[in-house]
Tab-separated table of N, CA and C in Angstrom:
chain	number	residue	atom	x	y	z
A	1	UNK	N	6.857	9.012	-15.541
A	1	UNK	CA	6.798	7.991	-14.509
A	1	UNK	C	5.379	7.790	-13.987
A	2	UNK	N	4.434	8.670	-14.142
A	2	UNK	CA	3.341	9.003	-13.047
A	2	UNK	C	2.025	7.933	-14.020
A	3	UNK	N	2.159	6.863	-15.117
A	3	UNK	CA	1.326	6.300	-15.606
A	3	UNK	C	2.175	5.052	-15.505
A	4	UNK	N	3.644	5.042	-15.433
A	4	UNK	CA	4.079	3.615	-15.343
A	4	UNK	C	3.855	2.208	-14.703
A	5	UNK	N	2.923	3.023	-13.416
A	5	UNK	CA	2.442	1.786	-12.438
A	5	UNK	C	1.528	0.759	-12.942
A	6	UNK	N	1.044	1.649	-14.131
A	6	UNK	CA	0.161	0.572	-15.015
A	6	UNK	C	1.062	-0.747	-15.465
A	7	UNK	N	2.247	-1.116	-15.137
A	7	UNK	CA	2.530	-1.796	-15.568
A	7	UNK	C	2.436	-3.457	-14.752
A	8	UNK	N	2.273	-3.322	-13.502
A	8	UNK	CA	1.808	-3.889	-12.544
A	8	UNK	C	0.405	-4.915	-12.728
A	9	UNK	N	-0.526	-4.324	-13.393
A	9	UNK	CA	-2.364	-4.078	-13.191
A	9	UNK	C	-2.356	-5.588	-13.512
A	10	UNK	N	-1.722	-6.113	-14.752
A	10	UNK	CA	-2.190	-8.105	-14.876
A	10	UNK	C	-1.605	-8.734	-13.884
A	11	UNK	N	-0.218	-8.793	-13.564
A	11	UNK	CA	0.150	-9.244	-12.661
A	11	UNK	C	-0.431	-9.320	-11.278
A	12	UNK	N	-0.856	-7.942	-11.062
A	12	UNK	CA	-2.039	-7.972	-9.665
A	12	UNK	C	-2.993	-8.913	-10.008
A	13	UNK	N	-3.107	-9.188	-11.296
A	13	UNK	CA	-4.703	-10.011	-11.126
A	13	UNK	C	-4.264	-11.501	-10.721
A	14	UNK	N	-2.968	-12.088	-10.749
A	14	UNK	CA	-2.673	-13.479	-10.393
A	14	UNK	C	-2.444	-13.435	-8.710
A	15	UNK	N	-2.649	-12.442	-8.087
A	15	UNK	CA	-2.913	-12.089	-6.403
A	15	UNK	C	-4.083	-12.088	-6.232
A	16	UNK	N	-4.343	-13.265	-4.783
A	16	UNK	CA	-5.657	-12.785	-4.152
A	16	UNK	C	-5.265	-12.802	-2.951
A	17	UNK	N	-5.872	-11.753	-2.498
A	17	UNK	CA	-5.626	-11.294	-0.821
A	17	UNK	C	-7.096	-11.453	0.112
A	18	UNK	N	-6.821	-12.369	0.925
A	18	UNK	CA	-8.520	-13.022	1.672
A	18	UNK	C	-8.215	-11.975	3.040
A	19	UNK	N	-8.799	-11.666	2.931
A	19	UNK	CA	-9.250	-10.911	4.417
A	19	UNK	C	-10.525	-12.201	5.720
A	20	UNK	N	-9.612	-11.621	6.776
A	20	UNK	CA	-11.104	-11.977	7.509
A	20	UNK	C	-12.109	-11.883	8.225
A	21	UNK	N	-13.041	-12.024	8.688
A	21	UNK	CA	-13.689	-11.283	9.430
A	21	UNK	C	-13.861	-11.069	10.854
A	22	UNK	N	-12.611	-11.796	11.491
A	22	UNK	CA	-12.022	-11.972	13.012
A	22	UNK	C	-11.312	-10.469	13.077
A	23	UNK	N	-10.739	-9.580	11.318
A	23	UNK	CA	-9.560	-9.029	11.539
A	23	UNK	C	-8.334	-9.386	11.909
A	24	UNK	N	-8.254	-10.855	11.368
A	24	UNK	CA	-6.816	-11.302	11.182
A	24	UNK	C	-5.807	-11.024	10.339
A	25	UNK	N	-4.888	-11.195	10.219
A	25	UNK	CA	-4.058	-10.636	8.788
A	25	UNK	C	-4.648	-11.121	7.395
A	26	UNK	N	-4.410	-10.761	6.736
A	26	UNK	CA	-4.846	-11.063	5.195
A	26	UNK	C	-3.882	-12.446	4.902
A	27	UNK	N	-4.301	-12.958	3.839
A	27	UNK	CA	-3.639	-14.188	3.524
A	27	UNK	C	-3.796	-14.348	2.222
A	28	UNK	N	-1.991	-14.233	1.132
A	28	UNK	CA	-1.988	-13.723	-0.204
A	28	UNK	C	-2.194	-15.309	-0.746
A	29	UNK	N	-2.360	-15.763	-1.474
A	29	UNK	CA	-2.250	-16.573	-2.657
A	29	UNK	C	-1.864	-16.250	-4.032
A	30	UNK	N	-1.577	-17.309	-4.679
A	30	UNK	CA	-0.957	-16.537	-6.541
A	30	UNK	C	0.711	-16.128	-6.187
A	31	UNK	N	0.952	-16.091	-7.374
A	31	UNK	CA	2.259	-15.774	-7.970
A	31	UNK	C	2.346	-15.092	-9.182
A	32	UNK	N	2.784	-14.002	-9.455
A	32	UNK	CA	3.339	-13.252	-10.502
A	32	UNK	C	4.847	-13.136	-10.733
A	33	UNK	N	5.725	-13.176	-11.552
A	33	UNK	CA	7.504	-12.690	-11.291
A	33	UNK	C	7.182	-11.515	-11.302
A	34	UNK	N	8.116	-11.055	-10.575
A	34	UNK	CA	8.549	-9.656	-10.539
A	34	UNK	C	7.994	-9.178	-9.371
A	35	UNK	N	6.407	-9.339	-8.947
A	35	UNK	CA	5.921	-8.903	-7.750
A	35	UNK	C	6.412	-9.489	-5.990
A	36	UNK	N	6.847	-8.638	-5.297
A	36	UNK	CA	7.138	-8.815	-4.038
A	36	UNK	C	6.556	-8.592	-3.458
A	37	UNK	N	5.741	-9.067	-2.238
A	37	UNK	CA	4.960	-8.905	-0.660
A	37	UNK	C	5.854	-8.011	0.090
A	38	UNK	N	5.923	-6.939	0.706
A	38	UNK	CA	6.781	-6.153	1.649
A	38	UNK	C	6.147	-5.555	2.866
A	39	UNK	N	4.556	-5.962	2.742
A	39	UNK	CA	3.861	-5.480	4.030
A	39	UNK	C	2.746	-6.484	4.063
A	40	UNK	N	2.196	-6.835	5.362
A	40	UNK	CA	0.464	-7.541	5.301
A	40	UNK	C	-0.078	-7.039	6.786
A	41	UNK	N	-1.509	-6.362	6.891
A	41	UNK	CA	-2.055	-6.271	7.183
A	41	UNK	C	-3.418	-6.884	7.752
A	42	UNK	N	-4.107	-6.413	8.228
A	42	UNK	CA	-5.628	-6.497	8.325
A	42	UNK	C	-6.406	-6.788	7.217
A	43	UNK	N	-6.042	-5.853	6.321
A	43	UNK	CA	-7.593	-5.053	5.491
A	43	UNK	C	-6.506	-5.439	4.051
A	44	UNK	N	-5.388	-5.267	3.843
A	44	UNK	CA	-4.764	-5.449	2.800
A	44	UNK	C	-3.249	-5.902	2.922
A	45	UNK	N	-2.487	-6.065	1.398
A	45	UNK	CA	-1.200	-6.427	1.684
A	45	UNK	C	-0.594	-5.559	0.142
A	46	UNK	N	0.834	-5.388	0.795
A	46	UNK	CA	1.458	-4.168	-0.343
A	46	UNK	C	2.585	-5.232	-1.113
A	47	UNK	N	2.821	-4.636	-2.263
A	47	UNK	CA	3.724	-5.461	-2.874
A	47	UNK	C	4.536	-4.392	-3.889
A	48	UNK	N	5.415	-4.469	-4.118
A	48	UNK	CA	6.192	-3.622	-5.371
A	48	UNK	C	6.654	-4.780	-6.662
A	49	UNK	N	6.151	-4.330	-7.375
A	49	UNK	CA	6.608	-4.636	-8.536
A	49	UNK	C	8.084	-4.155	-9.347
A	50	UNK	N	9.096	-5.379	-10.015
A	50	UNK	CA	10.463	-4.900	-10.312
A	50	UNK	C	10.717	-4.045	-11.785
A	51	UNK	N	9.817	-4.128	-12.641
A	51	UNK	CA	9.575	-3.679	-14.020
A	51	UNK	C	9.313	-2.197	-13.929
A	52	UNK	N	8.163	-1.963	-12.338
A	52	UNK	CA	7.957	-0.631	-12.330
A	52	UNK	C	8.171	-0.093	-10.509
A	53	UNK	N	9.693	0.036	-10.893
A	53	UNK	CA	10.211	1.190	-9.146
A	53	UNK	C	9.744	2.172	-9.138
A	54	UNK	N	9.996	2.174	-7.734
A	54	UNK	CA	9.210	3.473	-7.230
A	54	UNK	C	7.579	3.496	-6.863
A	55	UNK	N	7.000	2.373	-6.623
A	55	UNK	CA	5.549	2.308	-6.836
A	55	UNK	C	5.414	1.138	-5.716
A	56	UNK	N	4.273	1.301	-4.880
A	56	UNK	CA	3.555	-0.159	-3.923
A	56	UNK	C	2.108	0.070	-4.475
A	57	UNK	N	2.075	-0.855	-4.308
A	57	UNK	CA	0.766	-1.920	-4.792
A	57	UNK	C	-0.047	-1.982	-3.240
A	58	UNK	N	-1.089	-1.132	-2.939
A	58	UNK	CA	-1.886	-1.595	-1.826
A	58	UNK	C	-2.868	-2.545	-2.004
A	59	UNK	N	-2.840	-3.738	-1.949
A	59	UNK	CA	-3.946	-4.383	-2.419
A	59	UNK	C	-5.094	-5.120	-1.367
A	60	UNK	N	-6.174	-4.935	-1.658
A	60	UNK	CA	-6.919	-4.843	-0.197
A	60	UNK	C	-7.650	-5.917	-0.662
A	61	UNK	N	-8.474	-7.030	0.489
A	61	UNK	CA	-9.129	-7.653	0.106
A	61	UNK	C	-10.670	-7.767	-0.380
A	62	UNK	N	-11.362	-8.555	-0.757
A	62	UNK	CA	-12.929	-8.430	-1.055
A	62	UNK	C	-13.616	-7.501	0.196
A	63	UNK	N	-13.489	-7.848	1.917
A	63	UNK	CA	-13.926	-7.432	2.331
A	63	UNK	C	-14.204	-5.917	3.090
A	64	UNK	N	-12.319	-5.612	2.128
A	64	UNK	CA	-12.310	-4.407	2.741
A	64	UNK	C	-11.894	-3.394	1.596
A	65	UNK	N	-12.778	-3.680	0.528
A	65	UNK	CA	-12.857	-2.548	-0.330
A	65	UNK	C	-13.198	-1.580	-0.159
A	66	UNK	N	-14.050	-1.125	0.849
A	66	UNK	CA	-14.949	0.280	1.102
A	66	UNK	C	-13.516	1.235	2.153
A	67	UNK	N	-13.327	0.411	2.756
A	67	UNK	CA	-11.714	0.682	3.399
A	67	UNK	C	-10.651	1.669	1.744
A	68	UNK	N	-10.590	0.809	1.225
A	68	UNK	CA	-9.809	1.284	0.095
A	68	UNK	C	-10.403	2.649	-0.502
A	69	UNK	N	-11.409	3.114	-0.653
A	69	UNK	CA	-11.953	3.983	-1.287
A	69	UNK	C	-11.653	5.551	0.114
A	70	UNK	N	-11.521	5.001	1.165
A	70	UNK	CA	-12.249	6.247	2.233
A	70	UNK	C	-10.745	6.076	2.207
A	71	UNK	N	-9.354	5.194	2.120
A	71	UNK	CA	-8.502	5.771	2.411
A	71	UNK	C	-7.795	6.405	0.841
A	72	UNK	N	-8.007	6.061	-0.667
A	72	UNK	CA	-7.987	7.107	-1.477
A	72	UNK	C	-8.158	8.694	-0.877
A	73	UNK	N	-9.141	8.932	-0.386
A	73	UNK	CA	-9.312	10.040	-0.280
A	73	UNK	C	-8.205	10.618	0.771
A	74	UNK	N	-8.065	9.753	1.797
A	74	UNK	CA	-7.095	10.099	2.567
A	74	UNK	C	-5.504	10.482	1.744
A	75	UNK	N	-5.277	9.540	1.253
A	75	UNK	CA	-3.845	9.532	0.365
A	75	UNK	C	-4.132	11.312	-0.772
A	76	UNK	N	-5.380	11.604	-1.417
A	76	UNK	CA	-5.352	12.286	-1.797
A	76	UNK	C	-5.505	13.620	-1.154
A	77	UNK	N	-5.825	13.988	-0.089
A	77	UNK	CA	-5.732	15.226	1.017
A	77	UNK	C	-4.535	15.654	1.672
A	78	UNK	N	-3.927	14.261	1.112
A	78	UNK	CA	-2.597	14.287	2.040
A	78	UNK	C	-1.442	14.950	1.031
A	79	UNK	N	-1.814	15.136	-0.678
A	79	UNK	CA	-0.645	15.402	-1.545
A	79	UNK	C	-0.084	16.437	-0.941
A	80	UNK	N	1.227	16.164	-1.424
A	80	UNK	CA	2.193	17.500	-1.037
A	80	UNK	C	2.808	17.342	0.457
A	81	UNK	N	2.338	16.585	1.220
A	81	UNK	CA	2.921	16.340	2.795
A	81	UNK	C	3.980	15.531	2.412
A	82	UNK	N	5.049	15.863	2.585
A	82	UNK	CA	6.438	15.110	2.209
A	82	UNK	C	6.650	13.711	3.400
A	83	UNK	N	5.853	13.911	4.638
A	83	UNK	CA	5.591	12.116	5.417
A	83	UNK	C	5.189	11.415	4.908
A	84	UNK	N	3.877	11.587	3.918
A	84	UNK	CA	3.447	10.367	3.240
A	84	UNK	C	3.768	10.181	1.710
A	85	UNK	N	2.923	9.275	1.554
A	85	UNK	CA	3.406	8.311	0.365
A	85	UNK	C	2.897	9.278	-0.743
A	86	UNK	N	2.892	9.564	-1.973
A	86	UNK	CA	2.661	10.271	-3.003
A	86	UNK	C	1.304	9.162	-3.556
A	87	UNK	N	-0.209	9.747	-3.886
A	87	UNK	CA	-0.708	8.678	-4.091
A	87	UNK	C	-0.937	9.067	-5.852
A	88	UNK	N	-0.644	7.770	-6.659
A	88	UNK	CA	-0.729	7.777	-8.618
A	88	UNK	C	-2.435	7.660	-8.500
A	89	UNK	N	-2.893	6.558	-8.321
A	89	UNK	CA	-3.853	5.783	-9.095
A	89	UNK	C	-4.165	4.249	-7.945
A	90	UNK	N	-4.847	4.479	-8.912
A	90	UNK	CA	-6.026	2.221	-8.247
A	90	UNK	C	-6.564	1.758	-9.411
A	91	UNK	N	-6.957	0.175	-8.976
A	91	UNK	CA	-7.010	-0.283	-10.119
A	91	UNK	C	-8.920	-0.977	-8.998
A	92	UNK	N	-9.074	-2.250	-9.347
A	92	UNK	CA	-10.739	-2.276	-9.118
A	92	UNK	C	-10.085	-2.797	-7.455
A	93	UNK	N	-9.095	-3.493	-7.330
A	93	UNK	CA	-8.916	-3.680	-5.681
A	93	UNK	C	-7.366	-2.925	-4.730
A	94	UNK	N	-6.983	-2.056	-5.630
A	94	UNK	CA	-5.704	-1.466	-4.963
A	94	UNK	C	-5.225	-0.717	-5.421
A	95	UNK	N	-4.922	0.414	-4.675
A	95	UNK	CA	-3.858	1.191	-4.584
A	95	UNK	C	-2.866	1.967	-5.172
A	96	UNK	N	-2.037	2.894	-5.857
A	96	UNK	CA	-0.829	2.779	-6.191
A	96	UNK	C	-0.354	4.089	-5.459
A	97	UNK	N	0.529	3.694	-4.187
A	97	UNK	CA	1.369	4.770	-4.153
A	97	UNK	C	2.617	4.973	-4.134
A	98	UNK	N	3.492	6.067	-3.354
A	98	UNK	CA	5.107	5.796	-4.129
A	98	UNK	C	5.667	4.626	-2.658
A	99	UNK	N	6.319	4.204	-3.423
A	99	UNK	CA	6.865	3.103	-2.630
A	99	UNK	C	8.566	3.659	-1.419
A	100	UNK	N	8.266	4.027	-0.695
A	100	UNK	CA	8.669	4.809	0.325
A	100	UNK	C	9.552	3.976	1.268
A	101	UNK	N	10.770	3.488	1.084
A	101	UNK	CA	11.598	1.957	1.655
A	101	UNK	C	12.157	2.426	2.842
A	102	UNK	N	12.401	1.340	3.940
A	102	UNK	CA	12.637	1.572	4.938
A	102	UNK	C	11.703	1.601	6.033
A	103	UNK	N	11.707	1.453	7.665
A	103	UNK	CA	10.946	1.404	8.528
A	103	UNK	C	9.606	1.515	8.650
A	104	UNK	N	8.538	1.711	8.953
A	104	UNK	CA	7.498	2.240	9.354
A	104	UNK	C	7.541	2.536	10.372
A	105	UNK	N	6.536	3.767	10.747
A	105	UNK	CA	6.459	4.263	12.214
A	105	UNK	C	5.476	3.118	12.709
A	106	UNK	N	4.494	2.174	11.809
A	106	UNK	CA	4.180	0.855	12.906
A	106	UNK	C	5.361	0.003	13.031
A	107	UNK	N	6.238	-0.289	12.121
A	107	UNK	CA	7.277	-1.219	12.539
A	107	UNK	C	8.267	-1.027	13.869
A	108	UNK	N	8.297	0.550	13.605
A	108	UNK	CA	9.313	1.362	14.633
A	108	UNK	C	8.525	0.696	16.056
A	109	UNK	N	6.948	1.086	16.129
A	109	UNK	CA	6.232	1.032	17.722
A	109	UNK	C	6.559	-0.570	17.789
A	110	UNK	N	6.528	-1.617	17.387
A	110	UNK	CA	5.919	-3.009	17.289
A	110	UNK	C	7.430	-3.773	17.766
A	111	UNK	N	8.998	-3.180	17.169
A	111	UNK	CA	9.635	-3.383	17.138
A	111	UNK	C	10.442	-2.974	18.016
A	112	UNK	N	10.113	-1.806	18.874
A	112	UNK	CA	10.604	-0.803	20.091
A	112	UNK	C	11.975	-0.244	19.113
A	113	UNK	N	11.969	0.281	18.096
A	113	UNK	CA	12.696	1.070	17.327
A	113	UNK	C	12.333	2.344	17.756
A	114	UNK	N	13.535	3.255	18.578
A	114	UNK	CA	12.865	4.790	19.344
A	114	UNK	C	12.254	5.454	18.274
A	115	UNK	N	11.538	6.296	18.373
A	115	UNK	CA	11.089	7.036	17.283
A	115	UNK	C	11.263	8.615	18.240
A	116	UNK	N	12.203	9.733	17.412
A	116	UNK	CA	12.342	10.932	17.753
A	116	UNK	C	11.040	11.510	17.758
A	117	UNK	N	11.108	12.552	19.043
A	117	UNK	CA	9.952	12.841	19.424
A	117	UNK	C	9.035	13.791	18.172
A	118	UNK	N	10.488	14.636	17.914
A	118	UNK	CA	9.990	15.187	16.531
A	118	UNK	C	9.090	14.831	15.492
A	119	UNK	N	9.431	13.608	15.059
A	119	UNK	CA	8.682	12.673	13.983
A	119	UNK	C	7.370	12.691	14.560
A	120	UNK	N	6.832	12.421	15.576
A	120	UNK	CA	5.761	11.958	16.191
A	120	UNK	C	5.284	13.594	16.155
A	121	UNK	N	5.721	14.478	16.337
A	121	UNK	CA	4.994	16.074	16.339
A	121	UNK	C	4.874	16.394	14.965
A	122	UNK	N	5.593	15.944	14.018
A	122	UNK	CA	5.800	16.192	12.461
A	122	UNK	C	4.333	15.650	12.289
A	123	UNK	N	4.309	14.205	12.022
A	123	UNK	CA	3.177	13.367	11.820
A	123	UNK	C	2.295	13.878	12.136
């Protein structure tokens, strides 16, 4: 499974994700089948691909590539912490980590979804 995300990599290339420099949300353009949008951000926007489950696509824009690299490292310090995402691989603008369904603890705050106090001491 742990090379399959390669299956994604052309299809990412018919995505462009504009960032801006207000720090507004990103704004996708393009179409690939199979690829889905399931998060957008600031700095990037995530997508899963249907050919290859189990996998998100972080894809960040031109301006916040250097973003992408300092949080690699993050995703990789983090292996083995069963809270976060498992990180595979990147390609020249994104990401691949395991695709982890269900809430976010930003969706939870944004959405006033309680979040057990636990989780928040776990984290």
């Amino acid at each position: 499974m742990s090379q399959d995300w390669m299956k994604a990599d052309d299809p990412l290339q018919c995505i462009t994700v504009t960032g801006s420099e207000r720090n507004d949300m990103v704004v996708i353009s393009g179409y690939s089948e199979g690829l889905h949008c399931i998060g957008v951000g600031t700095d990037a926007a995530v997508f899963t691909y249907e050919p290859a489950p189990g996998f998100a696509y972080k894809v960040y824009s031109d301006l916040a590539l250097e973003k992408k690299a300092a949080e690699r490292h993050v995703y990789e310090r983090l292996e083995g912490i069963p809270y976060f995402p498992q990180y595979y691989g990147e390609g020249r603008n994104y990401l691949v980590i395991s695709h982890e369904p269900g809430v976010t603890l930003q969706d939870c705050l944004l959405q006033g979804i309680p979040v057990p106090e636990q989780v928040i001491q776990d984290v």
